[in-house]
Amino acid sequence: MKKIYTLAVLLIMIFTLVGCQLGNTNDDTTLTVYTERHYDTDQELYDRFTEITGIKINLIRDEADKLITRLENEGEDTEADLLIIADAGRLGRAKSLNLFQPISSDVLDNQVSQEYKDLENHWYGLTMRARVLVYHPDRVLASDLSTYEDLVHPKWEGKIVTRSSTNIYNQSLMASMMEIMGEEEAKIWAEGLVKNFARDPQGNDRDQAKALVSGEADIAIMNTYYIGKMLYSSDPNEIEVAETVKVFFPNQETTGTHINVSGIGITKYSKSTDQALELIEFLTSVEAQKSYADANFEYPVNPLVEPHELLQSWGDFMKQNIDLDTLGKYNQAAMILMNEVDWK
Ligand code: FE2
């Protein structure tokens, strides 16, 4: 009898405890997310998260640098719980401005490959992309291509396009070259590259691919996912461009292809850190990573998820073996250097 009584008390205690826990996560919590990502997939994922947890998402979309400045200005008064931005260079900048707080989660450490997160857990990658060489196969053979370093060869004079040096993707590529080559050599490389530009840098990554098909250039430096996005675009011209050009992963025999991430961190002054962590754990789960992979043609950061078949068709590739933190560390210096070599 006593045993039954003890068991009943124990059960009541457990139910009360569990009830309280559920109450904590299923209350009226709303997470405010500052994000520069503007894709339908992301919205579908937030809706799914709300469906599972009851936690609502208040989304504030803007350009990354504006969100960073806004967080800085708002300080302790910010409503933001999470910041999502593209590029480790920018994530590093946000970290150095003290905008994130470190995260401790075994779930995250299992779901996100070590190479795609901040060394001190201030941010975790959500998606990975490579900055590759895209070429027109009528005028360039894959066997003519080899490395980023080779792009300064006189044979490429007037044949290369990429976007401006104000663009973070190129700043991060530059930062990686500074880490690999040393600053002096990297500057010489950048000078040579600028000399081989077919035109003053302009437009976005897609415009670089379009310049190959219009005959303005032979090689474009751009991110992998734009090829996927153009291939499945509603614009027939973009489909034609993506079907024409070819992707080449440089530095496969040497230092590997430059990669980068979009990532997420919990803001320093978030008051809902448990729920914020739940969202990051959800976004890096197999379910969410599959959505990112299939809809945006980015590489998953979760090792259990396969990339989209288009990316699989390009094959595995060797990545630059440098800490992504490095890109943030060299960001300022990279901008100065690019300015010095007149990379517009
Ligand atoms: Fe992009």
mmCIF file with all atom_site columns, C-alpha atoms in Angstrom, residues 203-337:
data_model
loop_
_atom_site.group_PDB
_atom_site.id
_atom_site.type_symbol
_atom_site.label_atom_id
_atom_site.label_alt_id
_atom_site.label_comp_id
_atom_site.label_asym_id
_atom_site.label_entity_id
_atom_site.label_seq_id
_atom_site.pdbx_PDB_ins_code
_atom_site.Cartn_x
_atom_site.Cartn_y
_atom_site.Cartn_z
_atom_site.occupancy
_atom_site.B_iso_or_equiv
_atom_site.pdbx_formal_charge
_atom_site.auth_seq_id
_atom_site.auth_comp_id
_atom_site.auth_asym_id
_atom_site.auth_atom_id
_atom_site.pdbx_PDB_model_num
ATOM 1   C CA . GLY A 1 203 ? 26.288 43.579 -60.723 1.00 0.00 ? 203 GLY A CA 1
ATOM 2   C CA . ASN A 1 204 ? 25.673 40.539 -58.570 1.00 0.00 ? 204 ASN A CA 1
ATOM 3   C CA . ASP A 1 205 ? 26.892 36.961 -58.932 1.00 0.00 ? 205 ASP A CA 1
ATOM 4   C CA . ARG A 1 206 ? 24.219 36.061 -61.499 1.00 0.00 ? 206 ARG A CA 1
ATOM 5   C CA . ASP A 1 207 ? 25.318 39.003 -63.671 1.00 0.00 ? 207 ASP A CA 1
ATOM 6   C CA . GLN A 1 208 ? 28.817 37.538 -63.822 1.00 0.00 ? 208 GLN A CA 1
ATOM 7   C CA . ALA A 1 209 ? 27.478 34.292 -65.296 1.00 0.00 ? 209 ALA A CA 1
ATOM 8   C CA . LYS A 1 210 ? 25.375 36.297 -67.756 1.00 0.00 ? 210 LYS A CA 1
ATOM 9   C CA . ALA A 1 211 ? 28.533 38.142 -68.889 1.00 0.00 ? 211 ALA A CA 1
ATOM 10  C CA . LEU A 1 212 ? 29.989 34.780 -69.964 1.00 0.00 ? 212 LEU A CA 1
ATOM 11  C CA . VAL A 1 213 ? 27.032 34.032 -72.228 1.00 0.00 ? 213 VAL A CA 1
ATOM 12  C CA . SER A 1 214 ? 26.910 37.558 -73.659 1.00 0.00 ? 214 SER A CA 1
ATOM 13  C CA . GLY A 1 215 ? 30.574 37.105 -74.609 1.00 0.00 ? 215 GLY A CA 1
ATOM 14  C CA . GLU A 1 216 ? 31.926 39.824 -72.335 1.00 0.00 ? 216 GLU A CA 1
ATOM 15  C CA . ALA A 1 217 ? 34.143 37.437 -70.398 1.00 0.00 ? 217 ALA A CA 1
ATOM 16  C CA . ASP A 1 218 ? 35.266 33.803 -70.226 1.00 0.00 ? 218 ASP A CA 1
ATOM 17  C CA . ILE A 1 219 ? 35.608 33.166 -66.489 1.00 0.00 ? 219 ILE A CA 1
ATOM 18  C CA . ALA A 1 220 ? 33.454 34.352 -63.583 1.00 0.00 ? 220 ALA A CA 1
ATOM 19  C CA . ILE A 1 221 ? 34.212 34.061 -59.888 1.00 0.00 ? 221 ILE A CA 1
ATOM 20  C CA . MET A 1 222 ? 30.907 33.301 -58.153 1.00 0.00 ? 222 MET A CA 1
ATOM 21  C CA . ASN A 1 223 ? 29.055 31.282 -55.538 1.00 0.00 ? 223 ASN A CA 1
ATOM 22  C CA . THR A 1 224 ? 27.815 27.800 -56.382 1.00 0.00 ? 224 THR A CA 1
ATOM 23  C CA . TYR A 1 225 ? 24.168 28.200 -55.346 1.00 0.00 ? 225 TYR A CA 1
ATOM 24  C CA . TYR A 1 226 ? 23.467 30.859 -57.991 1.00 0.00 ? 226 TYR A CA 1
ATOM 25  C CA . ILE A 1 227 ? 23.951 28.255 -60.703 1.00 0.00 ? 227 ILE A CA 1
ATOM 26  C CA . GLY A 1 228 ? 21.209 26.163 -59.069 1.00 0.00 ? 228 GLY A CA 1
ATOM 27  C CA . LYS A 1 229 ? 18.949 29.154 -58.559 1.00 0.00 ? 229 LYS A CA 1
ATOM 28  C CA . MET A 1 230 ? 19.334 30.206 -62.197 1.00 0.00 ? 230 MET A CA 1
ATOM 29  C CA . LEU A 1 231 ? 18.820 26.681 -63.471 1.00 0.00 ? 231 LEU A CA 1
ATOM 30  C CA . TYR A 1 232 ? 15.455 26.533 -61.681 1.00 0.00 ? 232 TYR A CA 1
ATOM 31  C CA . SER A 1 233 ? 14.610 30.212 -62.310 1.00 0.00 ? 233 SER A CA 1
ATOM 32  C CA . SER A 1 234 ? 11.338 31.481 -63.794 1.00 0.00 ? 234 SER A CA 1
ATOM 33  C CA . ASP A 1 235 ? 13.424 33.619 -66.178 1.00 0.00 ? 235 ASP A CA 1
ATOM 34  C CA . PRO A 1 236 ? 14.223 31.661 -69.392 1.00 0.00 ? 236 PRO A CA 1
ATOM 35  C CA . ASN A 1 237 ? 17.382 33.732 -69.932 1.00 0.00 ? 237 ASN A CA 1
ATOM 36  C CA . GLU A 1 238 ? 18.747 32.667 -66.552 1.00 0.00 ? 238 GLU A CA 1
ATOM 37  C CA . ILE A 1 239 ? 17.973 29.018 -67.327 1.00 0.00 ? 239 ILE A CA 1
ATOM 38  C CA . GLU A 1 240 ? 19.827 29.305 -70.633 1.00 0.00 ? 240 GLU A CA 1
ATOM 39  C CA . VAL A 1 241 ? 22.829 30.903 -68.924 1.00 0.00 ? 241 VAL A CA 1
ATOM 40  C CA . ALA A 1 242 ? 22.963 28.231 -66.209 1.00 0.00 ? 242 ALA A CA 1
ATOM 41  C CA . GLU A 1 243 ? 22.645 25.465 -68.809 1.00 0.00 ? 243 GLU A CA 1
ATOM 42  C CA . THR A 1 244 ? 25.485 26.922 -70.870 1.00 0.00 ? 244 THR A CA 1
ATOM 43  C CA . VAL A 1 245 ? 28.189 27.644 -68.316 1.00 0.00 ? 245 VAL A CA 1
ATOM 44  C CA . LYS A 1 246 ? 30.274 25.092 -66.391 1.00 0.00 ? 246 LYS A CA 1
ATOM 45  C CA . VAL A 1 247 ? 31.482 24.975 -62.804 1.00 0.00 ? 247 VAL A CA 1
ATOM 46  C CA . PHE A 1 248 ? 35.126 24.447 -61.877 1.00 0.00 ? 248 PHE A CA 1
ATOM 47  C CA . PHE A 1 249 ? 36.409 23.905 -58.340 1.00 0.00 ? 249 PHE A CA 1
ATOM 48  C CA . PRO A 1 250 ? 39.855 25.559 -58.202 1.00 0.00 ? 250 PRO A CA 1
ATOM 49  C CA . ASN A 1 251 ? 42.905 24.572 -56.154 1.00 0.00 ? 251 ASN A CA 1
ATOM 50  C CA . GLN A 1 252 ? 41.998 20.898 -55.954 1.00 0.00 ? 252 GLN A CA 1
ATOM 51  C CA . GLU A 1 253 ? 45.644 19.852 -56.136 1.00 0.00 ? 253 GLU A CA 1
ATOM 52  C CA . THR A 1 254 ? 46.775 22.576 -53.757 1.00 0.00 ? 254 THR A CA 1
ATOM 53  C CA . THR A 1 255 ? 44.972 24.520 -51.027 1.00 0.00 ? 255 THR A CA 1
ATOM 54  C CA . GLY A 1 256 ? 41.323 23.749 -51.840 1.00 0.00 ? 256 GLY A CA 1
ATOM 55  C CA . THR A 1 257 ? 38.337 25.813 -52.986 1.00 0.00 ? 257 THR A CA 1
ATOM 56  C CA . HIS A 1 258 ? 37.210 28.823 -50.947 1.00 0.00 ? 258 HIS A CA 1
ATOM 57  C CA . ILE A 1 259 ? 34.040 28.113 -48.981 1.00 0.00 ? 259 ILE A CA 1
ATOM 58  C CA . ASN A 1 260 ? 31.822 30.200 -46.770 1.00 0.00 ? 260 ASN A CA 1
ATOM 59  C CA . VAL A 1 261 ? 28.646 29.893 -44.711 1.00 0.00 ? 261 VAL A CA 1
ATOM 60  C CA . SER A 1 262 ? 25.508 31.714 -43.774 1.00 0.00 ? 262 SER A CA 1
ATOM 61  C CA . GLY A 1 263 ? 25.137 31.461 -40.026 1.00 0.00 ? 263 GLY A CA 1
ATOM 62  C CA . ILE A 1 264 ? 23.125 32.198 -36.926 1.00 0.00 ? 264 ILE A CA 1
ATOM 63  C CA . GLY A 1 265 ? 23.900 33.340 -33.407 1.00 0.00 ? 265 GLY A CA 1
ATOM 64  C CA . ILE A 1 266 ? 22.001 34.266 -30.244 1.00 0.00 ? 266 ILE A CA 1
ATOM 65  C CA . THR A 1 267 ? 22.219 37.986 -29.550 1.00 0.00 ? 267 THR A CA 1
ATOM 66  C CA . LYS A 1 268 ? 24.079 39.097 -26.467 1.00 0.00 ? 268 LYS A CA 1
ATOM 67  C CA . TYR A 1 269 ? 20.969 40.593 -24.861 1.00 0.00 ? 269 TYR A CA 1
ATOM 68  C CA . SER A 1 270 ? 18.403 37.946 -25.787 1.00 0.00 ? 270 SER A CA 1
ATOM 69  C CA . LYS A 1 271 ? 16.091 37.198 -22.880 1.00 0.00 ? 271 LYS A CA 1
ATOM 70  C CA . SER A 1 272 ? 14.787 33.961 -24.431 1.00 0.00 ? 272 SER A CA 1
ATOM 71  C CA . THR A 1 273 ? 18.011 32.061 -24.878 1.00 0.00 ? 273 THR A CA 1
ATOM 72  C CA . ASP A 1 274 ? 16.482 28.586 -24.334 1.00 0.00 ? 274 ASP A CA 1
ATOM 73  C CA . GLN A 1 275 ? 13.919 29.139 -27.060 1.00 0.00 ? 275 GLN A CA 1
ATOM 74  C CA . ALA A 1 276 ? 16.494 30.791 -29.311 1.00 0.00 ? 276 ALA A CA 1
ATOM 75  C CA . LEU A 1 277 ? 18.670 27.721 -28.953 1.00 0.00 ? 277 LEU A CA 1
ATOM 76  C CA . GLU A 1 278 ? 15.678 25.516 -29.790 1.00 0.00 ? 278 GLU A CA 1
ATOM 77  C CA . LEU A 1 279 ? 15.311 27.408 -33.078 1.00 0.00 ? 279 LEU A CA 1
ATOM 78  C CA . ILE A 1 280 ? 18.979 26.947 -33.981 1.00 0.00 ? 280 ILE A CA 1
ATOM 79  C CA . GLU A 1 281 ? 18.752 23.251 -33.143 1.00 0.00 ? 281 GLU A CA 1
ATOM 80  C CA . PHE A 1 282 ? 15.691 22.985 -35.375 1.00 0.00 ? 282 PHE A CA 1
ATOM 81  C CA . LEU A 1 283 ? 17.277 24.873 -38.300 1.00 0.00 ? 283 LEU A CA 1
ATOM 82  C CA . THR A 1 284 ? 20.316 22.588 -38.247 1.00 0.00 ? 284 THR A CA 1
ATOM 83  C CA . SER A 1 285 ? 18.237 19.396 -37.869 1.00 0.00 ? 285 SER A CA 1
ATOM 84  C CA . VAL A 1 286 ? 18.027 16.883 -40.714 1.00 0.00 ? 286 VAL A CA 1
ATOM 85  C CA . GLU A 1 287 ? 14.514 18.053 -41.622 1.00 0.00 ? 287 GLU A CA 1
ATOM 86  C CA . ALA A 1 288 ? 15.418 21.746 -41.946 1.00 0.00 ? 288 ALA A CA 1
ATOM 87  C CA . GLN A 1 289 ? 18.778 21.108 -43.580 1.00 0.00 ? 289 GLN A CA 1
ATOM 88  C CA . LYS A 1 290 ? 17.059 19.086 -46.314 1.00 0.00 ? 290 LYS A CA 1
ATOM 89  C CA . SER A 1 291 ? 14.852 22.091 -47.074 1.00 0.00 ? 291 SER A CA 1
ATOM 90  C CA . TYR A 1 292 ? 17.805 24.456 -47.308 1.00 0.00 ? 292 TYR A CA 1
ATOM 91  C CA . ALA A 1 293 ? 19.665 21.996 -49.517 1.00 0.00 ? 293 ALA A CA 1
ATOM 92  C CA . ASP A 1 294 ? 16.786 21.368 -51.921 1.00 0.00 ? 294 ASP A CA 1
ATOM 93  C CA . ALA A 1 295 ? 15.397 24.876 -52.229 1.00 0.00 ? 295 ALA A CA 1
ATOM 94  C CA . ASN A 1 296 ? 18.513 27.034 -52.175 1.00 0.00 ? 296 ASN A CA 1
ATOM 95  C CA . PHE A 1 297 ? 21.199 24.764 -53.619 1.00 0.00 ? 297 PHE A CA 1
ATOM 96  C CA . GLU A 1 298 ? 23.478 25.397 -50.659 1.00 0.00 ? 298 GLU A CA 1
ATOM 97  C CA . TYR A 1 299 ? 25.512 22.626 -49.068 1.00 0.00 ? 299 TYR A CA 1
ATOM 98  C CA . PRO A 1 300 ? 24.095 21.331 -45.761 1.00 0.00 ? 300 PRO A CA 1
ATOM 99  C CA . VAL A 1 301 ? 26.160 21.927 -42.596 1.00 0.00 ? 301 VAL A CA 1
ATOM 100 C CA . ASN A 1 302 ? 24.643 18.798 -41.051 1.00 0.00 ? 302 ASN A CA 1
ATOM 101 C CA . PRO A 1 303 ? 26.812 15.837 -42.125 1.00 0.00 ? 303 PRO A CA 1
ATOM 102 C CA . LEU A 1 304 ? 23.760 13.532 -42.218 1.00 0.00 ? 304 LEU A CA 1
ATOM 103 C CA . VAL A 1 305 ? 22.158 15.464 -45.078 1.00 0.00 ? 305 VAL A CA 1
ATOM 104 C CA . GLU A 1 306 ? 23.116 15.035 -48.740 1.00 0.00 ? 306 GLU A CA 1
ATOM 105 C CA . PRO A 1 307 ? 23.360 18.094 -50.998 1.00 0.00 ? 307 PRO A CA 1
ATOM 106 C CA . HIS A 1 308 ? 20.924 18.583 -53.906 1.00 0.00 ? 308 HIS A CA 1
ATOM 107 C CA . GLU A 1 309 ? 21.550 16.232 -56.840 1.00 0.00 ? 309 GLU A CA 1
ATOM 108 C CA . LEU A 1 310 ? 22.841 19.132 -58.960 1.00 0.00 ? 310 LEU A CA 1
ATOM 109 C CA . LEU A 1 311 ? 25.604 19.716 -56.409 1.00 0.00 ? 311 LEU A CA 1
ATOM 110 C CA . GLN A 1 312 ? 26.205 15.984 -56.175 1.00 0.00 ? 312 GLN A CA 1
ATOM 111 C CA . SER A 1 313 ? 26.671 15.914 -59.952 1.00 0.00 ? 313 SER A CA 1
ATOM 112 C CA . TRP A 1 314 ? 29.618 18.303 -59.554 1.00 0.00 ? 314 TRP A CA 1
ATOM 113 C CA . GLY A 1 315 ? 31.258 15.744 -57.268 1.00 0.00 ? 315 GLY A CA 1
ATOM 114 C CA . ASP A 1 316 ? 33.052 16.096 -53.962 1.00 0.00 ? 316 ASP A CA 1
ATOM 115 C CA . PHE A 1 317 ? 35.668 18.759 -53.704 1.00 0.00 ? 317 PHE A CA 1
ATOM 116 C CA . MET A 1 318 ? 38.548 19.721 -51.450 1.00 0.00 ? 318 MET A CA 1
ATOM 117 C CA . LYS A 1 319 ? 37.867 22.830 -49.356 1.00 0.00 ? 319 LYS A CA 1
ATOM 118 C CA . GLN A 1 320 ? 40.302 25.465 -48.147 1.00 0.00 ? 320 GLN A CA 1
ATOM 119 C CA . ASN A 1 321 ? 41.606 24.228 -44.843 1.00 0.00 ? 321 ASN A CA 1
ATOM 120 C CA . ILE A 1 322 ? 41.378 27.466 -42.865 1.00 0.00 ? 322 ILE A CA 1
ATOM 121 C CA . ASP A 1 323 ? 39.248 28.416 -39.877 1.00 0.00 ? 323 ASP A CA 1
ATOM 122 C CA . LEU A 1 324 ? 36.261 30.454 -40.979 1.00 0.00 ? 324 LEU A CA 1
ATOM 123 C CA . ASP A 1 325 ? 37.066 32.842 -38.094 1.00 0.00 ? 325 ASP A CA 1
ATOM 124 C CA . THR A 1 326 ? 40.065 33.908 -40.153 1.00 0.00 ? 326 THR A CA 1
ATOM 125 C CA . LEU A 1 327 ? 37.771 35.553 -42.697 1.00 0.00 ? 327 LEU A CA 1
ATOM 126 C CA . GLY A 1 328 ? 36.429 37.914 -40.067 1.00 0.00 ? 328 GLY A CA 1
ATOM 127 C CA . LYS A 1 329 ? 39.896 38.544 -38.694 1.00 0.00 ? 329 LYS A CA 1
ATOM 128 C CA . TYR A 1 330 ? 41.217 39.701 -42.095 1.00 0.00 ? 330 TYR A CA 1
ATOM 129 C CA . ASN A 1 331 ? 38.054 41.467 -43.231 1.00 0.00 ? 331 ASN A CA 1
ATOM 130 C CA . GLN A 1 332 ? 39.209 45.042 -42.629 1.00 0.00 ? 332 GLN A CA 1
ATOM 131 C CA . ALA A 1 333 ? 42.686 44.401 -44.009 1.00 0.00 ? 333 ALA A CA 1
ATOM 132 C CA . ALA A 1 334 ? 41.171 42.713 -47.072 1.00 0.00 ? 334 ALA A CA 1
ATOM 133 C CA . MET A 1 335 ? 39.020 45.763 -47.809 1.00 0.00 ? 335 MET A CA 1
ATOM 134 C CA . ILE A 1 336 ? 42.037 48.078 -47.516 1.00 0.00 ? 336 ILE A CA 1
ATOM 135 C CA . LEU A 1 337 ? 44.126 45.848 -49.758 1.00 0.00 ? 337 LEU A CA 1
#
